[in-house]
PDB file of C-alpha atoms in Angstrom:
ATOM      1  CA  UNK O  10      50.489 121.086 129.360  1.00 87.00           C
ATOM      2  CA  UNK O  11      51.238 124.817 128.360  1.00 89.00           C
ATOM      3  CA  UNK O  12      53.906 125.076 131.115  1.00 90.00           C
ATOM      4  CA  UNK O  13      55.569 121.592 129.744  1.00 89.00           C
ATOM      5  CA  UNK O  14      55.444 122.797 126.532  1.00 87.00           C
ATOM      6  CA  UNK O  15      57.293 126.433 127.734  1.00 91.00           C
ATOM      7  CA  UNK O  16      59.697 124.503 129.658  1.00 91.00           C
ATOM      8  CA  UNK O  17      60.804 122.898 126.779  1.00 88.00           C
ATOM      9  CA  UNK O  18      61.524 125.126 124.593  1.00 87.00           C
ATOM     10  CA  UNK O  19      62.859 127.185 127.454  1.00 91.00           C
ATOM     11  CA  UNK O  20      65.479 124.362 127.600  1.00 86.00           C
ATOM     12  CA  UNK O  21      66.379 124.411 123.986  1.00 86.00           C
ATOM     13  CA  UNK O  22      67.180 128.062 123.908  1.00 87.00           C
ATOM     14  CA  UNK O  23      69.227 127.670 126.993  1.00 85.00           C
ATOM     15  CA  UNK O  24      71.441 125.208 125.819  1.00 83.00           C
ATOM     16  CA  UNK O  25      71.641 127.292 122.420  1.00 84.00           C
ATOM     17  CA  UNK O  26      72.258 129.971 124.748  1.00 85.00           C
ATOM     18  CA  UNK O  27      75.213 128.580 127.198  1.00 84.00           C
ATOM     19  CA  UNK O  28      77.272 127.479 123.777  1.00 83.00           C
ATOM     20  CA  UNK O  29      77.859 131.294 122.996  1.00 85.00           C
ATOM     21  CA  UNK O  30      79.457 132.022 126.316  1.00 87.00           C
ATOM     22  CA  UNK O  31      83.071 132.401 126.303  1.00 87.00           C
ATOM     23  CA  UNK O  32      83.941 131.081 129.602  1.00 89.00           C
ATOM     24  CA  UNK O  33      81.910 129.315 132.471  1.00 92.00           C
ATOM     25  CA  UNK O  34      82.358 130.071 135.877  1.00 95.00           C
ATOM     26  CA  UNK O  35      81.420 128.089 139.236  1.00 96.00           C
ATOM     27  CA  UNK O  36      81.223 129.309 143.047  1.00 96.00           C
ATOM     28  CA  UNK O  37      82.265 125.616 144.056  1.00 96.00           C
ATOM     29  CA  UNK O  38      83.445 122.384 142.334  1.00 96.00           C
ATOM     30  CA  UNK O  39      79.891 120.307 143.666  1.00 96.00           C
ATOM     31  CA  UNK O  40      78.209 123.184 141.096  1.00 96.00           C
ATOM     32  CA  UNK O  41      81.059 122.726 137.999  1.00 96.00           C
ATOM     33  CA  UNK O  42      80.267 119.312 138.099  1.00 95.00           C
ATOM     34  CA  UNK O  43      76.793 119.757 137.284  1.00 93.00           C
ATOM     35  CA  UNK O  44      77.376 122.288 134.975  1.00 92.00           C
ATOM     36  CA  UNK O  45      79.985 119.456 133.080  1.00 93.00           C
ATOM     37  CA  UNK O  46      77.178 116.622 133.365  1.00 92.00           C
ATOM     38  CA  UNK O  47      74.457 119.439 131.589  1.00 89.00           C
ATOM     39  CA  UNK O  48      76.069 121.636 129.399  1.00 89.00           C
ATOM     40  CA  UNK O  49      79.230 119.297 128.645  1.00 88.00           C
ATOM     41  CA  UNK O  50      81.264 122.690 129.155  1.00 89.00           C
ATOM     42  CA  UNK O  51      84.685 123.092 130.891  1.00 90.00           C
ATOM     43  CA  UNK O  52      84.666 125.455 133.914  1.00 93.00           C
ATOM     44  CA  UNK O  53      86.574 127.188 136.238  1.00 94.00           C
ATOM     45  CA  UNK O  54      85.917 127.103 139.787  1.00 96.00           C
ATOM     46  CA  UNK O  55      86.285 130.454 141.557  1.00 96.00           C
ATOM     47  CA  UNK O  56      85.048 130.760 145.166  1.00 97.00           C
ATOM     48  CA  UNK O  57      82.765 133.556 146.390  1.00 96.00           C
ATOM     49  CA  UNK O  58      84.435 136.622 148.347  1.00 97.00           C
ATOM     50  CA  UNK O  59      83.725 136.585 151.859  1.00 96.00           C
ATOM     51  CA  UNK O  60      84.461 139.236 153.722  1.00 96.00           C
ATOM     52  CA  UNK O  61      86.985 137.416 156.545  1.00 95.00           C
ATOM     53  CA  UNK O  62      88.124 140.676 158.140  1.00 95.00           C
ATOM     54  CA  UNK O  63      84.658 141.664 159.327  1.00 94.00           C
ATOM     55  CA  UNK O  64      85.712 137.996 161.441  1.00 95.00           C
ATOM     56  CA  UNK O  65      88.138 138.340 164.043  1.00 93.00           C
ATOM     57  CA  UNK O  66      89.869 135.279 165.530  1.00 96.00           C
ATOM     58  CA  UNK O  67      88.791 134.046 168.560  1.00 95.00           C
ATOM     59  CA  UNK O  68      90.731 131.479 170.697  1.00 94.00           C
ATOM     60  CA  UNK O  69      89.014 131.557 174.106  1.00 94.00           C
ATOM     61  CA  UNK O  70      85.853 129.209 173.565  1.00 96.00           C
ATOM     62  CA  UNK O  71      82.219 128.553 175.611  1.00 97.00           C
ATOM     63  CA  UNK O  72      80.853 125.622 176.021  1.00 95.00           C
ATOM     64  CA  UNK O  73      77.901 125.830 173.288  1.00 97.00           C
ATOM     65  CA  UNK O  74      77.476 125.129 169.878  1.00 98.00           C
ATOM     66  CA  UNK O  75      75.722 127.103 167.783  1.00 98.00           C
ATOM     67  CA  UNK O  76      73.907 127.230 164.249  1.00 98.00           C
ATOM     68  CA  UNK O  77      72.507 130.107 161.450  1.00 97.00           C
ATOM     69  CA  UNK O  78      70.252 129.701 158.835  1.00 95.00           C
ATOM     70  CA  UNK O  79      67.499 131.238 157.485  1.00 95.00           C
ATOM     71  CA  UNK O  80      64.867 128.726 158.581  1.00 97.00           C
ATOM     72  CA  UNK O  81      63.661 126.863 155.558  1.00 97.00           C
ATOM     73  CA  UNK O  82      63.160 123.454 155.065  1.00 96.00           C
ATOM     74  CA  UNK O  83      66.017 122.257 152.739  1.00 96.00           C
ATOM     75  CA  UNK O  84      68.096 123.601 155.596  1.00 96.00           C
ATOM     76  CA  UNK O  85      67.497 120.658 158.049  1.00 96.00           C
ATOM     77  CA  UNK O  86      67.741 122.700 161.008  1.00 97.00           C
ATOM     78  CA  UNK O  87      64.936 120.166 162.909  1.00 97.00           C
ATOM     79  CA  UNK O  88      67.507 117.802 162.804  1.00 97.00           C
ATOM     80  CA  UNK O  89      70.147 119.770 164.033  1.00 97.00           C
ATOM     81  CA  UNK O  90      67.641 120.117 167.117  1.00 97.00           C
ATOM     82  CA  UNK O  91      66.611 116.771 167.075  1.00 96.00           C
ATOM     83  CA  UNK O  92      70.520 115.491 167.542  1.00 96.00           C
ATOM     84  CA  UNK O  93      71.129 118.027 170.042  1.00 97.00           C
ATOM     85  CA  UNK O  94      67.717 116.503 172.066  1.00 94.00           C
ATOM     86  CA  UNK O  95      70.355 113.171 172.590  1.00 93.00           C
ATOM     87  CA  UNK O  96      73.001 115.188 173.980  1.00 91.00           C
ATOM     88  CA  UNK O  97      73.582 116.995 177.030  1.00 86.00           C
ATOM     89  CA  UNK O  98      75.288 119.779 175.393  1.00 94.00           C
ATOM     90  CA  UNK O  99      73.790 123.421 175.033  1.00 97.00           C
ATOM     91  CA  UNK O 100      73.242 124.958 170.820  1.00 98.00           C
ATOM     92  CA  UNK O 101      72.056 128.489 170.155  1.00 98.00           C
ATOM     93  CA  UNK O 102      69.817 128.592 166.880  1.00 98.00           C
ATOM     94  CA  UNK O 103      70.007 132.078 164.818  1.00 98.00           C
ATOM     95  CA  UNK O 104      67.859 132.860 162.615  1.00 96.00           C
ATOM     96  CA  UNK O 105      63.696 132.573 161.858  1.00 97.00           C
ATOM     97  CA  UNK O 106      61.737 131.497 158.936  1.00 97.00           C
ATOM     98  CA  UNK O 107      58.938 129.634 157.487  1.00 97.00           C
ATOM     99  CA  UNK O 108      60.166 126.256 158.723  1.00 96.00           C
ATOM    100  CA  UNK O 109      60.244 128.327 162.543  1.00 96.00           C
ATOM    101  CA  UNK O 110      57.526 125.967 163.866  1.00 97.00           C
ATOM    102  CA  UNK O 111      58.947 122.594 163.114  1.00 97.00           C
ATOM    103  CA  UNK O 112      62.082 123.604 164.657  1.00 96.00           C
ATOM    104  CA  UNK O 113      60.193 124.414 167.938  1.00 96.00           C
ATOM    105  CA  UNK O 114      58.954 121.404 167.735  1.00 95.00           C
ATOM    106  CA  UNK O 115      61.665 119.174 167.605  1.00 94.00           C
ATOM    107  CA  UNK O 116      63.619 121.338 170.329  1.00 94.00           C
ATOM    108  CA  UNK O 117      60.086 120.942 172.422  1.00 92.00           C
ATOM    109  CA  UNK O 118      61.295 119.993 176.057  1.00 90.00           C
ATOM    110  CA  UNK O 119      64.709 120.600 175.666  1.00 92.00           C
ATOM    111  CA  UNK O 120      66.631 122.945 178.235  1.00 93.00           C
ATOM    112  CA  UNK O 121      69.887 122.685 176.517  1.00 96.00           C
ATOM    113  CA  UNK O 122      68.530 124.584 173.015  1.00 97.00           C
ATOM    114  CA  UNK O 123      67.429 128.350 172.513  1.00 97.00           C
ATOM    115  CA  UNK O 124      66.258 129.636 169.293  1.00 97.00           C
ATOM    116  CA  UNK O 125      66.905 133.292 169.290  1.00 96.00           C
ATOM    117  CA  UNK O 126      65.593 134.447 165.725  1.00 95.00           C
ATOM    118  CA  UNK O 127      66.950 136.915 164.160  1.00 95.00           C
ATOM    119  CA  UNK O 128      70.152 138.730 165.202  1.00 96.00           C
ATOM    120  CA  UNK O 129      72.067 141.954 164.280  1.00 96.00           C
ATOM    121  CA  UNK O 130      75.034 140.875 162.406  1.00 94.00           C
ATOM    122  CA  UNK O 131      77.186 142.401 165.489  1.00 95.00           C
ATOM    123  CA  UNK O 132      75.405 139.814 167.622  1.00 96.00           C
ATOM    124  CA  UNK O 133      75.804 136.920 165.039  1.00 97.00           C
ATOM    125  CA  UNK O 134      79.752 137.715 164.857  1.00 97.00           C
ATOM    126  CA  UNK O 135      79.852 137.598 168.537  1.00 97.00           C
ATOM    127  CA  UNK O 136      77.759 134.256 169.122  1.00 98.00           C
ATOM    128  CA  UNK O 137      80.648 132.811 166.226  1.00 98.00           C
ATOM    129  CA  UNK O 138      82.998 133.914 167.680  1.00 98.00           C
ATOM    130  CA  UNK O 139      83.000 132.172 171.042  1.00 97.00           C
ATOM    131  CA  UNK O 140      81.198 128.726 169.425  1.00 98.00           C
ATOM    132  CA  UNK O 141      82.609 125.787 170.484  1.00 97.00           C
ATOM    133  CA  UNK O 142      81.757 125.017 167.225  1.00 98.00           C
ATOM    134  CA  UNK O 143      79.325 125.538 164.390  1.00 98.00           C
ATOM    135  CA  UNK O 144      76.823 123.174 163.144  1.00 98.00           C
ATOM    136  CA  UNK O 145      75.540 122.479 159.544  1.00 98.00           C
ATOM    137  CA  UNK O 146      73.092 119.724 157.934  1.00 97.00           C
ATOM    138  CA  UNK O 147      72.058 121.658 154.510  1.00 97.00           C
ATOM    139  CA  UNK O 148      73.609 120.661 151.318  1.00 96.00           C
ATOM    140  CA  UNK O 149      74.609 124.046 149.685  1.00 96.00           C
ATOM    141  CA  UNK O 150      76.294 125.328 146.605  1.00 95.00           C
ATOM    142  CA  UNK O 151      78.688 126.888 148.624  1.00 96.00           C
ATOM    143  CA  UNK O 152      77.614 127.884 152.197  1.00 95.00           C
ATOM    144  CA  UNK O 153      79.278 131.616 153.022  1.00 96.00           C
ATOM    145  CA  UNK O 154      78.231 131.328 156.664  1.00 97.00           C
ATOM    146  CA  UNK O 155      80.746 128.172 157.075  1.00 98.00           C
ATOM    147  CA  UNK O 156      83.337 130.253 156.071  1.00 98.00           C
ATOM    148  CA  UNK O 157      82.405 133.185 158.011  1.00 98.00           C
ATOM    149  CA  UNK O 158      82.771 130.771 161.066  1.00 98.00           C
ATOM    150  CA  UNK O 159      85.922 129.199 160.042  1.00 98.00           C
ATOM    151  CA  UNK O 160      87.665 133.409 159.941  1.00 98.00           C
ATOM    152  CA  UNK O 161      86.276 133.166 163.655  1.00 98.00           C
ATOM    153  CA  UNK O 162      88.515 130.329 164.277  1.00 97.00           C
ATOM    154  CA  UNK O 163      85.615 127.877 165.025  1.00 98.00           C
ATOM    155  CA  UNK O 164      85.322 124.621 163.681  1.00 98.00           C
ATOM    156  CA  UNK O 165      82.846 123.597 161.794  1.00 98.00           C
ATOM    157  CA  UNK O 166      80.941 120.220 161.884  1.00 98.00           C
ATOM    158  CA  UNK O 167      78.626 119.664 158.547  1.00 98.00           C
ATOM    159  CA  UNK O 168      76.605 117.574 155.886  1.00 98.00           C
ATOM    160  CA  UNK O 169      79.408 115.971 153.803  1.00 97.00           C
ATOM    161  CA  UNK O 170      77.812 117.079 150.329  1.00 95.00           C
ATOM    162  CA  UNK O 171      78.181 120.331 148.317  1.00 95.00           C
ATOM    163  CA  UNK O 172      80.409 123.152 149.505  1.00 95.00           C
ATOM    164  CA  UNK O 173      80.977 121.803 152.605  1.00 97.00           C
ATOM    165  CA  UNK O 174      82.894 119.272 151.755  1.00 96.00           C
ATOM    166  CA  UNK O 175      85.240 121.849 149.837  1.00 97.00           C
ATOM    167  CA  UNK O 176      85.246 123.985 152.723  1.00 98.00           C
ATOM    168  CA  UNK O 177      86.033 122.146 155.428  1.00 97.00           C
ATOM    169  CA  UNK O 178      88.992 119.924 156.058  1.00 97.00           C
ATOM    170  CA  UNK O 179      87.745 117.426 157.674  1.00 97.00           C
ATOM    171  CA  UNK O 180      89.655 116.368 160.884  1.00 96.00           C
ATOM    172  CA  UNK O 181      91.968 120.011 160.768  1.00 97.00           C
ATOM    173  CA  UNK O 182      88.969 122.422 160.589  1.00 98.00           C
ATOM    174  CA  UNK O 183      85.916 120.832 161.751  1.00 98.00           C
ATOM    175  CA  UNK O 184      84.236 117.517 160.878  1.00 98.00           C
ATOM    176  CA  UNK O 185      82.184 116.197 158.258  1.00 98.00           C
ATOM    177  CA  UNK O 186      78.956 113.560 158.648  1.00 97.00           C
ATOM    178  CA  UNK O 187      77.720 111.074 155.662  1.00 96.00           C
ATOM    179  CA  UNK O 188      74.267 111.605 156.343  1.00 96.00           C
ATOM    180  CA  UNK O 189      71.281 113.690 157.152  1.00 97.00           C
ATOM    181  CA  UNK O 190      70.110 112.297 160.067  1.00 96.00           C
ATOM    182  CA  UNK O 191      70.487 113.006 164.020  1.00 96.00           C
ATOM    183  CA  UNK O 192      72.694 109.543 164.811  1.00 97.00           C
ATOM    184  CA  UNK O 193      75.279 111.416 162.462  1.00 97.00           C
ATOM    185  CA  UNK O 194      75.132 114.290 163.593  1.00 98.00           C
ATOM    186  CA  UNK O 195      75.548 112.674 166.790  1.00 97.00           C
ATOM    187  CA  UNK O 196      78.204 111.138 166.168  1.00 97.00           C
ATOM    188  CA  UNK O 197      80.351 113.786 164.215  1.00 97.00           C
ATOM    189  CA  UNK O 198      80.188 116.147 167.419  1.00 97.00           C
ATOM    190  CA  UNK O 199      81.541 112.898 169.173  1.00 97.00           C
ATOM    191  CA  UNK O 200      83.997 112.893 166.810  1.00 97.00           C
ATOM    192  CA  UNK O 201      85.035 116.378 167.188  1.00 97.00           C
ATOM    193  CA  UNK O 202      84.998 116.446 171.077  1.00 96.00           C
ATOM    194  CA  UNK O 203      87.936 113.548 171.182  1.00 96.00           C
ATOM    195  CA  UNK O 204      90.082 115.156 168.510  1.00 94.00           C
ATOM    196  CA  UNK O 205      92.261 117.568 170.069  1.00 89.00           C
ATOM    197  CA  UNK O 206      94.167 118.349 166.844  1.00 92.00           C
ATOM    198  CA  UNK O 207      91.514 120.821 165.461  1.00 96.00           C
ATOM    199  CA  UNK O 208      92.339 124.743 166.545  1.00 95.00           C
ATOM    200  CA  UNK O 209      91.207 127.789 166.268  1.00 97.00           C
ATOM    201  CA  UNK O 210      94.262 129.272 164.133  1.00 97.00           C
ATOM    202  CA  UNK O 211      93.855 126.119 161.527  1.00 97.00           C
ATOM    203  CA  UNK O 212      90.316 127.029 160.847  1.00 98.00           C
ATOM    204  CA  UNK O 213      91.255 131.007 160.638  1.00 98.00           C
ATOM    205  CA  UNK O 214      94.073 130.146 158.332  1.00 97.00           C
ATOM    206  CA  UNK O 215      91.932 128.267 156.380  1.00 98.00           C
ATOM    207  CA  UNK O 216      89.255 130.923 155.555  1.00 97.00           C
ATOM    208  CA  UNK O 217      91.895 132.399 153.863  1.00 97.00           C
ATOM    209  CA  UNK O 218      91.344 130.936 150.797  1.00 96.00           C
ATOM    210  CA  UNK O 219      87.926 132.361 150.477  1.00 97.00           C
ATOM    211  CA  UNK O 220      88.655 136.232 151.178  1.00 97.00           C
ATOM    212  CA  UNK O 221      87.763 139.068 148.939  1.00 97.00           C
ATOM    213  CA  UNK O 222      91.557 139.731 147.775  1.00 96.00           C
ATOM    214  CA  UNK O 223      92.016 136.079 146.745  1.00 96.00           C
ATOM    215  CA  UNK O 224      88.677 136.131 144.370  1.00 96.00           C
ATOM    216  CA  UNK O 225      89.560 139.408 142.899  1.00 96.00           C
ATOM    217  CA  UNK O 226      93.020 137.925 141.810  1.00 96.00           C
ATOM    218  CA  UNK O 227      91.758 134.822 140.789  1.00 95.00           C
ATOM    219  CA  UNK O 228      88.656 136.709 138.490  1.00 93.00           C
ATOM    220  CA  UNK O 229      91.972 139.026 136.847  1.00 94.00           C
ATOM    221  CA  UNK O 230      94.189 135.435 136.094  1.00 93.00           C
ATOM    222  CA  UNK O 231      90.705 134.404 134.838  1.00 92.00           C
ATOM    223  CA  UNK O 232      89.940 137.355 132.683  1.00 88.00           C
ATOM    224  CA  UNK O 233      93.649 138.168 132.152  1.00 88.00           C
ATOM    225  CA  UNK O 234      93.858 134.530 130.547  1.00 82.00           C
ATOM    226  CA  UNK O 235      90.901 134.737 128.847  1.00 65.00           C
ATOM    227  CA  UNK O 236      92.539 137.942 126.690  1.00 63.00           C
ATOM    228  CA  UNK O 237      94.714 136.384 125.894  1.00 62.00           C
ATOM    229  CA  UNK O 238      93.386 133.457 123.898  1.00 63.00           C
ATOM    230  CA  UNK O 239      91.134 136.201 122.052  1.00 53.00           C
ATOM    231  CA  UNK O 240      94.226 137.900 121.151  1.00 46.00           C
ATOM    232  CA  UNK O 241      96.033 134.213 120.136  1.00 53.00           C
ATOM    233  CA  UNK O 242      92.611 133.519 117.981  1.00 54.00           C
ATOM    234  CA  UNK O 243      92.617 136.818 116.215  1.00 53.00           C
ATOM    235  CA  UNK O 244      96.056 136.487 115.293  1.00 45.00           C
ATOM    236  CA  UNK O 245      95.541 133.068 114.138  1.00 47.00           C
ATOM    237  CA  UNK O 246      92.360 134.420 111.815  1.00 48.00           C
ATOM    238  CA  UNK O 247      94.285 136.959 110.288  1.00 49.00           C
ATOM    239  CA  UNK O 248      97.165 135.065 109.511  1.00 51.00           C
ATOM    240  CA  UNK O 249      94.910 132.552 107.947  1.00 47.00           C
ATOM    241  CA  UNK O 250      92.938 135.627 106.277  1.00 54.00           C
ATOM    242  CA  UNK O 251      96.641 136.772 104.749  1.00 52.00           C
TER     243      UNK O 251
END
């Protein structure tokens, strides 16, 4: 009861609170539009800055597939395994985490999967690089790592919801699946396999749009703008004032 009662007036003060911010700011549209339906506030949409040049393009692909997570449950990395089970296709698993042990136990018996923990981040770049593609099932705010696989020029095949969907074009860059489940995952690799109009340069030209340079120009039009309607108001005020 004293945590419900905290809570509540926790929420008053932050909705006080948001109303004396001058300008809101979202890493992806999926997050604006919940801070529209709860604060009723415009905001801009400015994607994080990933660091694409740390990424080098990679043409020449292996035949695996690979995913990186931390392993947690909201990432639905079991089911990643679990599609991967139906297919006779090989997937490299990076990373470790609580949610380690259901994992191992839905790639139990399967030859084609190998969890590897963690990796240094030379190794991770590496394993990107040469993906056939990389696989996603989370719903995320944003999801860096896509992006970081997109500057390697691999394709991406994720969970149609939250930045995914803003990150990858579906059908030029990767592919996206409806649900969480392993027949969809199943059939978005399908998918990808028979279209032979995704490439490696689409998906590095597409990461692009998420690179350091093109955040810190869009946070200076931001701020840049946002001087300038102080400096409109004040004239207004002392014109008014006069």
């Amino acid at each position: 009861m004293a945590a419900r009662v905290m809570l509540h007036y926790m929420r008053l003060w932050d909705i006080r609170s948001v109303h004396g911010v001058d300008q809101l700011v979202a890493n992806s549209e999926f997050i604006a539009r919940r801070i529209r339906k709860y604060y009723g506030r415009d905001v801009s949409v400015i994607y994080p800055p990933v660091d694409i040049e740390r990424f080098g393009l990679c043409e020449r692909k292996e035949d695996y597939y690979v995913t990186a997570s931390r392993l947690v449950p909201y990432k639905r990395m079991p089911l990643i395994a679990e599609a991967f089970r139906r297919l006779d296709r090989r997937l490299i698993v990076i990373g470790d985490g609580p949610d380690r042990p259901a994992l191992e136990r839905a790639a139990t018996g399967a030859r084609n999967i190998e969890i590897l923990g963690r990796q240094p981040d030379e190794a991770v770049v590496d394993l990107l690089q040469r993906a056939r593609a990389f696989v996603f099932a989370a719903e995320e705010d944003f999801g860096i790592v896509m992006v970081e696989a997109q500057a390697c020029g691999t394709p991406v095949i994720a969970y149609r919801a939250g930045g995914a969907s803003e990150i990858v074009r579906d059908g030029v860059t990767g592919v996206l699946f409806r649900e969480q489940s392993p027949e969809s995952i199943v059939d978005a690799i399908r998918r990808f396999e028979a279209n032979s109009e995704i490439s490696s340069y689409a998906c590095r030209e597409n990461s692009k749009r998420f690179s350091i340079g093109t955040f810190r120009q869009s946070m200076a039009n931001l701020m840049s703008a946002g001087a300038d309607d102080m400096y409109s108001e004040g004239v207004a005020s002392r014109r008014l004032k006069g």
